[in-house]
Backbone as CSV, one residue per row, in Angstrom:
resi,resn,N_x,N_y,N_z,CA_x,CA_y,CA_z,C_x,C_y,C_z
1,GLN,48.935,11.377,22.696,48.781,10.462,23.829,47.352,10.527,24.356
2,VAL,46.919,9.375,24.844,45.584,9.255,25.416,45.751,8.795,26.856
3,GLN,45.063,9.446,27.772,45.045,8.957,29.156,43.916,7.947,29.291
4,LEU,44.246,6.820,29.904,43.284,5.734,30.060,43.165,5.391,31.540
5,VAL,41.948,5.244,32.017,41.716,4.896,33.415,40.840,3.652,33.473
6,GLU,41.396,2.585,34.070,40.654,1.334,34.193,39.979,1.244,35.555
7,SER,38.923,0.468,35.608,38.260,0.165,36.869,37.518,-1.145,36.719
8,GLY,37.108,-1.704,37.852,36.273,-2.894,37.817,36.947,-4.187,38.233
9,GLY,38.242,-4.147,38.494,38.914,-5.365,38.921,38.533,-5.743,40.336
10,GLY,39.015,-6.907,40.767,38.727,-7.344,42.120,38.930,-8.825,42.289
11,LEU,38.442,-9.330,43.407,38.531,-10.752,43.733,37.189,-11.410,43.441
12,VAL,37.234,-12.518,42.714,36.007,-13.220,42.362,36.261,-14.716,42.432
13,GLN,35.239,-15.473,42.746,35.377,-16.927,42.803,35.343,-17.522,41.404
14,PRO,35.941,-18.688,41.226,35.854,-19.363,39.921,34.405,-19.511,39.485
15,GLY,34.181,-19.253,38.197,32.825,-19.286,37.659,32.099,-17.960,37.741
16,GLY,32.670,-16.996,38.446,32.044,-15.698,38.599,32.282,-14.772,37.420
17,SER,31.786,-13.549,37.563,31.880,-12.558,36.487,32.407,-11.232,37.022
18,LEU,33.063,-10.507,36.136,33.483,-9.133,36.407,33.350,-8.347,35.114
19,ARG,33.173,-7.040,35.259,33.148,-6.159,34.091,34.179,-5.066,34.298
20,LEU,35.158,-5.029,33.419,36.186,-3.986,33.459,35.765,-2.819,32.577
21,SER,36.117,-1.625,33.027,35.838,-0.418,32.258,37.138,0.343,32.019
22,CYS,37.212,0.987,30.886,38.367,1.825,30.547,37.819,3.101,29.934
23,THR,38.096,4.216,30.586,37.633,5.508,30.100,38.804,6.283,29.509
24,ALA,38.599,6.808,28.303,39.652,7.548,27.601,39.484,9.053,27.785
25,SER,40.604,9.770,27.683,40.599,11.223,27.890,40.191,11.978,26.639
26,ARG,39.952,11.251,25.560,39.537,11.886,24.320,38.506,11.004,23.631
27,SER,37.901,11.526,22.603,36.894,10.767,21.894,37.483,9.491,21.311
28,ILE,36.815,8.363,21.544,37.324,7.111,21.007,37.065,6.991,19.503
29,PHE,36.344,7.945,18.933,36.241,8.024,17.473,37.627,8.252,16.867
30,ASP,38.515,8.889,17.642,39.842,9.237,17.153,40.861,8.125,17.367
31,ILE,40.454,7.034,18.012,41.383,5.969,18.381,41.186,4.791,17.435
32,ASN,42.244,4.381,16.771,42.130,3.336,15.759,41.746,1.984,16.343
33,VAL,42.433,1.615,17.426,42.182,0.326,18.059,42.264,0.495,19.569
34,MET,41.312,-0.069,20.274,41.395,-0.144,21.735,41.359,-1.610,22.130
35,GLY,42.105,-1.915,23.180,42.168,-3.313,23.561,42.427,-3.515,25.035
36,TRP,42.281,-4.746,25.430,42.602,-5.193,26.782,43.729,-6.216,26.701
37,PHE,44.748,-6.005,27.499,45.844,-6.936,27.648,45.879,-7.391,29.103
38,ARG,46.578,-8.491,29.348,46.761,-8.913,30.730,48.167,-9.473,30.917
39,GLN,48.623,-9.371,32.161,49.939,-9.891,32.490,49.867,-10.590,33.838
40,ALA,50.139,-11.886,33.810,50.187,-12.675,35.033,51.622,-12.690,35.556
41,PRO,51.810,-12.940,36.838,53.167,-12.960,37.400,54.070,-13.939,36.657
42,GLY,55.231,-13.461,36.252,56.195,-14.312,35.574,55.891,-14.588,34.117
43,LYS,54.839,-13.952,33.585,54.462,-14.188,32.193,54.504,-12.893,31.399
44,GLN,54.546,-13.040,30.084,54.521,-11.865,29.219,53.111,-11.301,29.120
45,ARG,53.061,-10.024,28.833,51.767,-9.393,28.612,51.170,-9.957,27.329
46,GLU,49.874,-10.250,27.371,49.221,-10.844,26.213,47.919,-10.117,25.889
47,LEU,47.571,-10.130,24.614,46.329,-9.530,24.168,45.158,-10.412,24.583
48,VAL,44.150,-9.788,25.166,42.928,-10.495,25.543,41.841,-10.252,24.502
49,ALA,41.630,-8.988,24.168,40.590,-8.638,23.202,40.854,-7.239,22.677
50,SER,40.378,-6.972,21.464,40.535,-5.630,20.894,39.317,-5.296,20.057
51,ILE,39.148,-3.986,19.824,38.046,-3.518,18.990,38.546,-2.332,18.178
52,THR,38.289,-2.355,16.879,38.714,-1.254,16.020,37.658,-0.157,16.011
53,VAL,38.040,1.008,15.478,37.087,2.110,15.412,35.888,1.711,14.544
54,GLY,36.115,0.794,13.607,35.015,0.324,12.768,34.147,-0.739,13.416
55,GLY,34.572,-1.224,14.601,33.756,-2.185,15.324,34.192,-3.631,15.202
56,THR,35.273,-3.895,14.500,35.759,-5.266,14.387,36.406,-5.693,15.700
57,THR,35.999,-6.847,16.204,36.534,-7.328,17.478,37.397,-8.559,17.286
58,THR,38.333,-8.724,18.192,39.187,-9.896,18.245,39.268,-10.348,19.694
59,HIS,39.175,-11.663,19.906,39.307,-12.215,21.247,40.320,-13.345,21.215
60,ALA,41.170,-13.406,22.224,42.129,-14.498,22.324,41.388,-15.828,22.442
61,ASP,41.972,-16.878,21.905,41.328,-18.190,21.962,40.996,-18.608,23.392
62,SER,41.861,-18.236,24.320,41.686,-18.656,25.711,40.474,-18.018,26.388
63,VAL,39.930,-16.945,25.794,38.800,-16.255,26.427,37.542,-16.250,25.565
64,LYS,37.642,-16.783,24.347,36.460,-16.818,23.476,35.325,-17.555,24.167
65,GLU,34.131,-17.105,23.939,32.910,-17.663,24.540,32.756,-17.273,26.008
66,ARG,33.783,-16.620,26.599,33.667,-16.213,28.000,33.784,-14.704,28.179
67,PHE,34.647,-14.060,27.401,34.864,-12.614,27.532,34.299,-11.907,26.304
68,THR,33.828,-10.685,26.501,33.325,-9.889,25.390,33.768,-8.447,25.545
69,ILE,34.382,-7.909,24.497,34.763,-6.503,24.487,33.638,-5.700,23.840
70,SER,33.398,-4.510,24.389,32.386,-3.620,23.821,32.808,-2.181,24.095
71,ARG,32.034,-1.232,23.603,32.426,0.172,23.784,31.193,1.064,23.840
72,SER,31.422,2.284,24.297,30.400,3.323,24.291,31.038,4.598,23.784
73,PHE,30.633,5.053,22.617,31.145,6.318,22.106,30.692,7.475,22.994
74,ALA,29.495,7.377,23.515,28.956,8.463,24.344,29.775,8.672,25.600
75,LYS,30.334,7.561,26.128,31.104,7.643,27.372,32.606,7.569,27.130
76,ASN,33.015,7.497,25.871,34.446,7.348,25.549,35.058,6.187,26.329
77,ALA,34.369,5.074,26.329,34.768,3.954,27.169,34.749,2.638,26.407
78,VAL,35.602,1.761,26.863,35.646,0.383,26.381,35.469,-0.533,27.580
79,TYR,34.790,-1.644,27.370,34.482,-2.555,28.457,34.965,-3.966,28.130
80,LEU,35.187,-4.727,29.177,35.486,-6.144,29.012,34.600,-6.910,29.986
81,GLN,33.585,-7.563,29.441,32.718,-8.412,30.255,33.360,-9.783,30.353
82,MET,33.627,-10.219,31.567,34.314,-11.493,31.795,33.392,-12.427,32.565
83,ASN,33.033,-13.517,31.930,32.160,-14.520,32.546,32.909,-15.835,32.700
84,SER,32.368,-16.706,33.519,32.969,-18.037,33.732,34.460,-17.933,34.020
85,LEU,34.800,-17.053,34.929,36.206,-16.801,35.214,36.892,-18.023,35.816
86,LYS,38.162,-18.173,35.441,38.977,-19.296,35.898,40.193,-18.772,36.664
87,PRO,40.775,-19.587,37.522,41.979,-19.126,38.234,43.084,-18.649,37.287
88,GLU,43.176,-19.260,36.116,44.219,-18.851,35.172,43.946,-17.497,34.527
89,ASP,42.784,-16.911,34.777,42.509,-15.544,34.312,43.100,-14.491,35.256
90,THR,43.630,-14.948,36.382,44.221,-14.026,37.346,45.398,-13.286,36.715
91,ALA,45.343,-11.959,36.759,46.374,-11.136,36.132,46.057,-9.661,36.390
92,VAL,47.005,-8.816,36.041,46.728,-7.384,35.947,46.252,-7.123,34.523
93,TYR,45.117,-6.466,34.409,44.518,-6.188,33.109,44.767,-4.719,32.756
94,TYR,45.260,-4.510,31.540,45.613,-3.175,31.077,44.779,-2.792,29.863
95,CYS,44.351,-1.561,29.852,43.684,-0.987,28.686,44.745,-0.385,27.771
96,ASN,44.526,-0.497,26.484,45.488,-0.010,25.491,44.766,0.740,24.386
97,ALA,45.404,1.809,23.922,44.829,2.588,22.820,45.901,2.863,21.777
98,LYS,45.584,2.584,20.539,46.515,2.830,19.442,45.945,3.886,18.510
99,VAL,46.706,4.955,18.354,46.430,5.990,17.376,47.656,6.025,16.475
100,ILE,47.473,6.310,15.217,48.614,6.260,14.292,49.802,7.011,14.876
101,GLY,50.898,6.276,15.087,52.126,6.866,15.596,52.278,6.840,17.100
102,THR,51.215,6.491,17.823,51.320,6.480,19.283,50.566,5.300,19.867
103,GLU,50.958,4.941,21.092,50.300,3.883,21.829,50.252,4.295,23.293
104,SER,49.120,4.089,23.939,48.954,4.490,25.333,48.453,3.312,26.157
105,TRP,48.834,3.326,27.452,48.436,2.271,28.380,47.807,2.872,29.632
106,GLY,46.866,2.150,30.176,46.340,2.504,31.478,47.246,1.980,32.570
107,GLN,46.863,2.249,33.816,47.699,1.864,34.950,47.508,0.405,35.349
108,GLY,46.460,-0.217,34.857,46.186,-1.612,35.152,45.229,-1.787,36.313
109,THR,44.496,-2.883,36.271,43.584,-3.232,37.351,43.726,-4.738,37.636
110,GLN,43.839,-5.083,38.893,44.083,-6.464,39.285,42.790,-7.272,39.262
111,VAL,42.863,-8.435,38.631,41.766,-9.406,38.663,42.318,-10.678,39.293
112,THR,41.685,-11.113,40.359,42.105,-12.335,41.041,40.926,-13.291,41.101
113,VAL,41.133,-14.487,40.572,40.093,-15.510,40.568,40.538,-16.621,41.511
114,SER,39.846,-16.719,42.623,40.267,-17.680,43.644,39.102,-17.999,44.564
115,SER,39.097,-19.234,45.044,38.076,-19.616,46.014,38.602,-19.427,47.432
């Protein structure tokens, strides 16, 4: 199991930016895939973006060209840079880590996009 701690959520106006951070309790060299998911009220949790240990990234169609996932091995952290935010991006954002045989989740951080 990996402990994950997210930060960086908050209230932002449409068109604004936020950067989410997720810090892992162990070296992310040992984690096969790290990702960001989100869950809006009344909706299922969905994948936003992921990055493999080899550096391959995936972004949901709804966030391509606006969100970017990145990482820092030195800080054992994964980031989600969110630009051009829209009201429909409002959700609780969760960090996820997959290691062979296990999956871990952070506690979530609220992102609210509203004027």
